[in-house]
Amino acid sequence: MEIGKMYDVMLDEAKLCLDLDELKVESSSAPPVKEEDSGYDDYYYDSADDEMDPVEEAKYLQQVRDSDGFDVDFCYHPFGGIMPCGCNDSDTPLAKLGLHCYNIDKGTNLQFRAVKKVNAEAVSFVNYYITLEAVDPDNNHSLVAFQTCVWDSATENKERLRLITKQCRIKPPQVPAAGRNREARGSLWRWDPNAVDKFYTGVMPSWLQDDALTGPNKLQFHEVKDSELQDNEWLNLYAEIALSSERPDMETYLPLEVKKVVVRTKEDVEPSMKLKSSNAIFYTIFKTHRGHECKAIIRQTRDGIQGHMCLEVTCMLGK
C-alpha cells in the first residue's frame, strides 16, 4: 500500500475513535436520528464475526441485570454496551437533574454532594448511569447513595440539547435479577413521547413576544418574583444546563446569576403555582461570572411515569 493511501486509511480509522467526552459535547448539535431505547434484551449480541469471551459476557450480563447498569466492571465490548467512563465536571448537571426530578416526585429535599461513579452506553447518543452521593437535611444530614440514568438524546425539535431522566432512585439493596420482572423494568425506563401534552411538543418556541405578559394569553405566563428565585435553586440548575448546551467549558463561566424567569403553562392555576407544573416553558435570562448575559428557553415535560423528565433547551449567548 502506498504511504499516502496508508495515511488516509489510518486517518479514517482515527476519526471513528471518538471518546465519550467528545460525544457529550457534540450530541447537542448532531442531526436528528431515530430514537431507540434500551431494555434488557438489547444487551445481547449475536454475531459469529466478533464475540466477547463467553465467561466475560455472562459476567457482564449478570451485572447489568442485577444492578440495572449502574455497577458493571470494565470489559471489552465489540458490540458496544455499558461501561465505566470515569467522572468529570460535565456529569454534575446530569446528576443534579436526576436528583431534582426525584425531589419533585417524592416531595423530598435531597441535596447533591458529589458524583461517585458514571457508566455510559451509546443508545441514540448516550445513556449515563450515574451514582452520586446526596445529603438528606431532613434526616440529620445523613448521606444517601443515589442513582439516576440520564439520556443525552438525539435532538428533534430544533433544540440544542435534549436530556431525559429515565430512572431516579435511592440506591436499592442489590436484588438478583432472577427475582425481578424484566418486562416491568423495560416499561418503567422507556420514555413515552406520546404521553406528553401536545401543547408542549413540536418545534421549540421563540423568545417571548413584547406583549406576552399583557396580551390575550397573559394568564399562561408568570414572571417569577425575586423571592421565588431564591426559594427554587433548581432554576439555577436549568440555567447551567442551558449554558452547557453551548459551552463545553461551562465550569469556567460559573457561578451564574439568574436575573429573570418567565414561566408559561396552559394550566389554570395560581401564577405562583406555575413553577410547580409538570409541563412548563421557562424563558430565562442569566449572567455568567465573566459578565456575559444570556437568554435560554427550557421546555420541561413529563410523561406521567415517576423518575421521567425531559428538558429541551436552546440558549443564546450574550457578549
Short mmCIF file of C-alpha atoms in Angstrom, two decimals:
data_model
loop_
_atom_site.label_atom_id
_atom_site.label_comp_id
_atom_site.label_asym_id
_atom_site.label_seq_id
_atom_site.Cartn_x
_atom_site.Cartn_y
_atom_site.Cartn_z
CA MET A 1 0.00 0.00 0.00
CA GLU A 2 1.30 3.48 -0.87
CA ILE A 3 2.25 5.69 2.05
CA GLY A 4 -0.41 8.28 1.11
CA LYS A 5 -3.17 5.69 0.96
CA MET A 6 -1.99 4.12 4.22
CA TYR A 7 -2.17 7.52 5.86
CA ASP A 8 -5.71 8.07 4.57
CA VAL A 9 -6.82 4.70 5.97
CA MET A 10 -5.24 5.45 9.35
CA LEU A 11 -6.89 8.88 9.40
CA ASP A 12 -10.31 7.40 8.64
CA GLU A 13 -9.90 4.85 11.41
CA ALA A 14 -8.84 7.54 13.87
CA LYS A 15 -11.93 9.58 13.08
CA LEU A 16 -14.06 6.64 14.18
CA CYS A 17 -12.46 6.50 17.62
CA LEU A 18 -14.43 9.28 19.27
CA ASP A 19 -14.30 9.07 23.03
CA LEU A 20 -17.32 9.57 25.27
CA ASP A 21 -16.36 13.10 26.27
CA GLU A 22 -16.43 14.18 22.61
CA LEU A 23 -19.81 12.54 22.26
CA LYS A 24 -21.15 14.55 25.20
CA VAL A 25 -20.09 17.81 23.53
CA GLU A 26 -21.25 17.04 20.00
CA SER A 27 -24.53 15.32 20.71
CA SER A 28 -26.40 18.60 21.12
CA SER A 29 -25.56 19.74 17.57
CA ALA A 30 -25.75 16.45 15.69
CA PRO A 31 -28.57 15.87 13.19
CA PRO A 32 -31.67 14.04 14.42
CA VAL A 33 -31.61 10.26 14.33
CA LYS A 34 -34.26 7.70 15.15
CA GLU A 35 -34.64 7.26 18.86
CA GLU A 36 -34.04 3.82 20.23
CA ASP A 37 -34.29 3.00 23.89
CA SER A 38 -32.67 0.03 25.57
CA GLY A 39 -34.16 -2.83 27.58
CA TYR A 40 -32.61 -5.99 28.89
CA ASP A 41 -32.88 -7.82 25.59
CA ASP A 42 -30.81 -5.16 23.87
CA TYR A 43 -27.74 -6.19 25.83
CA TYR A 44 -27.49 -9.44 23.94
CA TYR A 45 -25.27 -9.77 20.92
CA ASP A 46 -25.42 -12.44 18.24
CA SER A 47 -22.58 -12.45 15.74
CA ALA A 48 -20.04 -15.08 14.87
CA ASP A 49 -17.67 -12.44 13.47
CA ASP A 50 -16.61 -10.70 16.65
CA GLU A 51 -17.74 -12.02 20.01
CA MET A 52 -16.97 -11.42 23.66
CA ASP A 53 -15.30 -14.06 25.71
CA PRO A 54 -18.27 -16.20 26.89
CA VAL A 55 -17.21 -16.05 30.52
CA GLU A 56 -16.81 -12.26 30.45
CA GLU A 57 -20.09 -11.88 28.58
CA ALA A 58 -22.00 -13.96 31.13
CA LYS A 59 -20.49 -11.96 34.00
CA TYR A 60 -21.27 -8.66 32.28
CA LEU A 61 -24.89 -9.56 31.54
CA GLN A 62 -25.41 -10.70 35.11
CA GLN A 63 -24.01 -7.42 36.45
CA VAL A 64 -26.28 -5.43 34.15
CA ARG A 65 -29.35 -7.38 35.22
CA ASP A 66 -28.51 -7.24 38.92
CA SER A 67 -27.64 -3.52 39.04
CA ASP A 68 -29.65 -2.14 36.10
CA GLY A 69 -26.36 -1.00 34.58
CA PHE A 70 -25.12 1.11 37.49
CA ASP A 71 -22.47 -1.36 38.70
CA VAL A 72 -20.52 -3.08 35.94
CA ASP A 73 -16.83 -3.84 35.54
CA PHE A 74 -14.91 -2.70 32.50
CA CYS A 75 -14.61 -5.31 29.79
CA TYR A 76 -14.07 -5.43 26.05
CA HIS A 77 -17.30 -4.77 24.11
CA PRO A 78 -17.02 -5.48 20.38
CA PHE A 79 -20.71 -4.62 20.10
CA GLY A 80 -20.92 -1.62 22.41
CA GLY A 81 -22.50 -1.82 25.84
CA ILE A 82 -22.48 -0.24 29.27
CA MET A 83 -19.02 0.56 30.53
CA PRO A 84 -17.33 2.71 33.19
CA CYS A 85 -16.21 6.08 31.80
CA GLY A 86 -14.87 7.95 34.82
CA CYS A 87 -16.25 11.18 36.27
CA ASN A 88 -15.82 14.78 35.16
CA ASP A 89 -17.45 18.17 35.73
CA SER A 90 -19.95 17.73 32.90
CA ASP A 91 -21.59 14.87 34.83
CA THR A 92 -22.64 17.13 37.69
CA PRO A 93 -25.62 18.86 35.98
CA LEU A 94 -26.92 15.46 34.85
CA ALA A 95 -26.66 14.09 38.38
CA LYS A 96 -28.39 17.16 39.82
CA LEU A 97 -31.19 16.86 37.26
CA GLY A 98 -31.94 13.29 38.35
CA LEU A 99 -31.95 14.36 42.00
CA HIS A 100 -34.24 17.30 41.19
CA CYS A 101 -36.71 15.01 39.42
CA TYR A 102 -36.74 12.65 42.43
CA ASN A 103 -37.32 15.51 44.87
CA ILE A 104 -40.33 16.67 42.84
CA ASP A 105 -41.82 13.19 42.66
CA LYS A 106 -41.23 12.26 46.29
CA GLY A 107 -41.56 15.63 47.99
CA THR A 108 -38.05 15.29 49.42
CA ASN A 109 -35.19 17.77 49.73
CA LEU A 110 -32.12 15.68 48.97
CA GLN A 111 -29.12 17.86 48.21
CA PHE A 112 -26.32 16.99 45.81
CA ARG A 113 -22.88 16.35 47.26
CA ALA A 114 -20.67 14.53 44.71
CA VAL A 115 -20.68 12.22 41.70
CA LYS A 116 -19.17 8.88 42.68
CA LYS A 117 -19.41 6.73 39.52
CA VAL A 118 -20.52 7.06 35.89
CA ASN A 119 -21.20 4.34 33.35
CA ALA A 120 -22.09 5.11 29.74
CA GLU A 121 -23.96 3.34 26.97
CA ALA A 122 -24.27 4.51 23.36
CA VAL A 123 -28.01 4.44 22.51
CA SER A 124 -29.08 7.24 20.13
CA PHE A 125 -26.23 9.20 21.68
CA VAL A 126 -25.64 8.27 25.32
CA ASN A 127 -27.31 6.88 28.44
CA TYR A 128 -25.39 7.93 31.56
CA TYR A 129 -25.79 5.67 34.61
CA ILE A 130 -24.74 7.95 37.46
CA THR A 131 -24.19 7.01 41.07
CA LEU A 132 -23.93 10.04 43.33
CA GLU A 133 -23.84 10.99 46.97
CA ALA A 134 -26.55 13.22 48.38
CA VAL A 135 -27.37 14.66 51.79
CA ASP A 136 -30.78 14.47 53.46
CA PRO A 137 -31.16 17.63 55.61
CA ASP A 138 -34.45 16.31 56.97
CA ASN A 139 -32.71 13.26 58.44
CA ASN A 140 -29.76 14.68 60.39
CA HIS A 141 -27.94 15.43 57.12
CA SER A 142 -27.36 11.74 56.59
CA LEU A 143 -25.61 10.60 53.43
CA VAL A 144 -27.69 8.94 50.73
CA ALA A 145 -26.41 6.80 47.85
CA PHE A 146 -28.46 7.83 44.83
CA GLN A 147 -28.71 6.57 41.24
CA THR A 148 -30.03 8.23 38.12
CA CYS A 149 -29.98 7.28 34.46
CA VAL A 150 -29.98 10.33 32.18
CA TRP A 151 -30.32 10.04 28.43
CA ASP A 152 -28.40 12.64 26.40
CA SER A 153 -30.75 12.09 23.49
CA ALA A 154 -30.83 12.95 19.82
CA THR A 155 -32.40 16.37 19.24
CA GLU A 156 -35.53 16.62 17.13
CA ASN A 157 -37.30 19.96 17.74
CA LYS A 158 -34.56 22.45 16.82
CA GLU A 159 -33.33 22.42 20.39
CA ARG A 160 -29.61 22.39 21.16
CA LEU A 161 -29.83 19.81 23.94
CA ARG A 162 -32.35 17.19 24.96
CA LEU A 163 -31.96 15.41 28.30
CA ILE A 164 -34.33 12.74 29.59
CA THR A 165 -34.19 11.21 33.05
CA LYS A 166 -35.17 7.54 32.80
CA GLN A 167 -34.57 6.45 36.39
CA CYS A 168 -34.16 8.41 39.65
CA ARG A 169 -33.90 6.43 42.86
CA ILE A 170 -32.15 5.89 46.15
CA LYS A 171 -29.75 3.04 45.50
CA PRO A 172 -31.62 -0.16 46.38
CA PRO A 173 -30.16 -3.24 48.03
CA GLN A 174 -28.86 -5.48 45.26
CA VAL A 175 -31.53 -7.99 44.32
CA PRO A 176 -30.67 -10.81 41.91
CA ALA A 177 -32.28 -10.20 38.53
CA ALA A 178 -33.98 -13.58 38.72
CA GLY A 179 -36.25 -12.15 41.38
CA ARG A 180 -37.35 -9.14 39.32
CA ASN A 181 -39.74 -8.55 36.47
CA ARG A 182 -37.84 -7.80 33.24
CA GLU A 183 -40.91 -6.53 31.39
CA ALA A 184 -41.84 -4.14 34.18
CA ARG A 185 -38.31 -2.78 34.22
CA GLY A 186 -38.39 -2.08 30.49
CA SER A 187 -41.71 -0.22 30.57
CA LEU A 188 -40.69 1.91 33.55
CA TRP A 189 -37.44 3.01 31.91
CA ARG A 190 -38.75 3.88 28.45
CA TRP A 191 -39.73 7.49 27.83
CA ASP A 192 -43.20 7.75 26.30
CA PRO A 193 -43.34 10.79 23.98
CA ASN A 194 -46.99 10.08 23.14
CA ALA A 195 -47.97 10.76 26.77
CA VAL A 196 -46.68 14.36 26.68
CA ASP A 197 -49.29 17.13 26.40
CA LYS A 198 -49.34 18.30 22.76
CA PHE A 199 -49.16 21.93 23.88
CA TYR A 200 -45.54 21.30 24.84
CA THR A 201 -44.38 19.36 21.77
CA GLY A 202 -43.10 20.28 18.32
CA VAL A 203 -40.50 22.85 17.34
CA MET A 204 -39.09 24.85 20.23
CA PRO A 205 -40.83 28.20 20.82
CA SER A 206 -39.25 31.53 20.01
CA TRP A 207 -38.29 34.09 22.61
CA LEU A 208 -41.04 35.99 24.43
CA GLN A 209 -43.13 38.49 22.50
CA ASP A 210 -43.11 42.04 23.90
CA ASP A 211 -46.77 41.75 24.89
CA ALA A 212 -46.57 38.23 26.36
CA LEU A 213 -47.41 39.39 29.88
CA THR A 214 -50.21 41.74 28.80
CA GLY A 215 -51.61 40.14 25.63
CA PRO A 216 -54.54 37.77 25.12
CA ASN A 217 -52.61 34.79 26.55
CA LYS A 218 -51.30 36.65 29.60
CA LEU A 219 -52.85 34.14 32.02
CA GLN A 220 -50.50 31.48 30.67
CA PHE A 221 -47.47 33.45 31.85
CA HIS A 222 -45.96 34.22 35.23
CA GLU A 223 -42.93 36.39 35.88
CA VAL A 224 -41.08 34.78 38.75
CA LYS A 225 -40.50 37.03 41.74
CA ASP A 226 -37.08 37.54 43.33
CA SER A 227 -38.19 35.67 46.44
CA GLU A 228 -39.27 32.72 44.26
CA LEU A 229 -35.88 32.68 42.55
CA GLN A 230 -34.24 32.31 45.95
CA ASP A 231 -36.62 29.55 47.04
CA ASN A 232 -36.20 27.49 43.86
CA GLU A 233 -32.49 26.89 43.42
CA TRP A 234 -33.20 24.39 40.64
CA LEU A 235 -33.78 27.36 38.34
CA ASN A 236 -30.02 27.92 38.52
CA LEU A 237 -29.53 24.28 37.54
CA TYR A 238 -31.72 24.82 34.46
CA ALA A 239 -29.58 27.83 33.55
CA GLU A 240 -26.41 25.75 33.95
CA ILE A 241 -27.82 23.03 31.71
CA ALA A 242 -28.77 25.66 29.12
CA LEU A 243 -25.25 27.11 29.17
CA SER A 244 -23.71 23.65 28.83
CA SER A 245 -25.56 23.20 25.53
CA GLU A 246 -23.39 25.93 24.03
CA ARG A 247 -20.27 25.96 26.19
CA PRO A 248 -18.49 22.65 26.83
CA ASP A 249 -16.21 24.61 29.18
CA MET A 250 -19.24 25.74 31.18
CA GLU A 251 -17.40 25.39 34.50
CA THR A 252 -15.22 28.40 33.65
CA TYR A 253 -18.37 30.57 33.48
CA LEU A 254 -19.76 29.60 36.89
CA PRO A 255 -21.32 30.71 39.12
CA LEU A 256 -24.36 32.00 37.26
CA GLU A 257 -26.78 34.65 38.43
CA VAL A 258 -30.36 34.18 37.27
CA LYS A 259 -31.74 37.65 36.58
CA LYS A 260 -35.23 36.93 35.27
CA VAL A 261 -37.52 33.95 34.65
CA VAL A 262 -40.90 33.92 32.96
CA VAL A 263 -42.72 30.60 33.06
CA ARG A 264 -45.50 29.63 30.66
CA THR A 265 -48.07 26.88 31.15
CA LYS A 266 -51.57 26.28 29.84
CA GLU A 267 -52.73 25.04 33.25
CA ASP A 268 -55.39 27.08 35.04
CA VAL A 269 -53.55 27.53 38.33
CA GLU A 270 -52.45 30.41 40.50
CA PRO A 271 -49.47 32.23 38.95
CA SER A 272 -47.04 31.16 41.69
CA MET A 273 -48.06 27.52 41.18
CA LYS A 274 -46.91 27.54 37.56
CA LEU A 275 -43.37 26.84 38.79
CA LYS A 276 -44.65 23.51 40.12
CA SER A 277 -46.33 22.46 36.88
CA SER A 278 -45.32 19.12 35.40
CA ASN A 279 -45.07 20.71 31.96
CA ALA A 280 -43.79 24.24 31.51
CA ILE A 281 -41.69 26.52 29.34
CA PHE A 282 -39.10 28.70 31.07
CA TYR A 283 -37.77 31.89 29.49
CA THR A 284 -34.63 32.67 31.46
CA ILE A 285 -32.13 35.50 31.47
CA PHE A 286 -28.94 34.85 33.40
CA LYS A 287 -25.48 36.31 33.78
CA THR A 288 -22.17 34.46 33.97
CA HIS A 289 -19.44 35.46 36.36
CA ARG A 290 -17.50 36.67 33.29
CA GLY A 291 -20.21 39.25 32.70
CA HIS A 292 -21.97 37.60 29.75
CA GLU A 293 -25.76 37.99 29.75
CA CYS A 294 -27.52 35.01 28.19
CA LYS A 295 -31.05 34.00 27.28
CA ALA A 296 -32.37 30.45 27.41
CA ILE A 297 -35.60 28.69 26.56
CA ILE A 298 -36.09 25.49 28.55
CA ARG A 299 -39.08 23.24 27.93
CA GLN A 300 -39.80 20.81 30.75
CA THR A 301 -42.16 17.91 30.09
CA ARG A 302 -43.27 14.75 31.89
CA ASP A 303 -44.78 11.53 30.54
CA GLY A 304 -46.58 10.54 33.72
CA ILE A 305 -44.02 7.99 34.94
CA GLN A 306 -42.17 8.78 38.16
CA GLY A 307 -38.48 9.38 37.52
CA HIS A 308 -39.11 10.66 33.99
CA MET A 309 -38.46 14.26 32.98
CA CYS A 310 -37.42 15.77 29.67
CA LEU A 311 -35.61 19.08 29.24
CA GLU A 312 -35.30 20.58 25.76
CA VAL A 313 -33.00 23.58 25.65
CA THR A 314 -31.96 26.44 23.41
CA CYS A 315 -29.51 29.09 24.59
CA MET A 316 -28.45 32.46 23.20
CA LEU A 317 -25.08 33.64 24.47
CA GLY A 318 -24.53 37.31 25.15
CA LYS A 319 -21.35 39.35 24.97
#
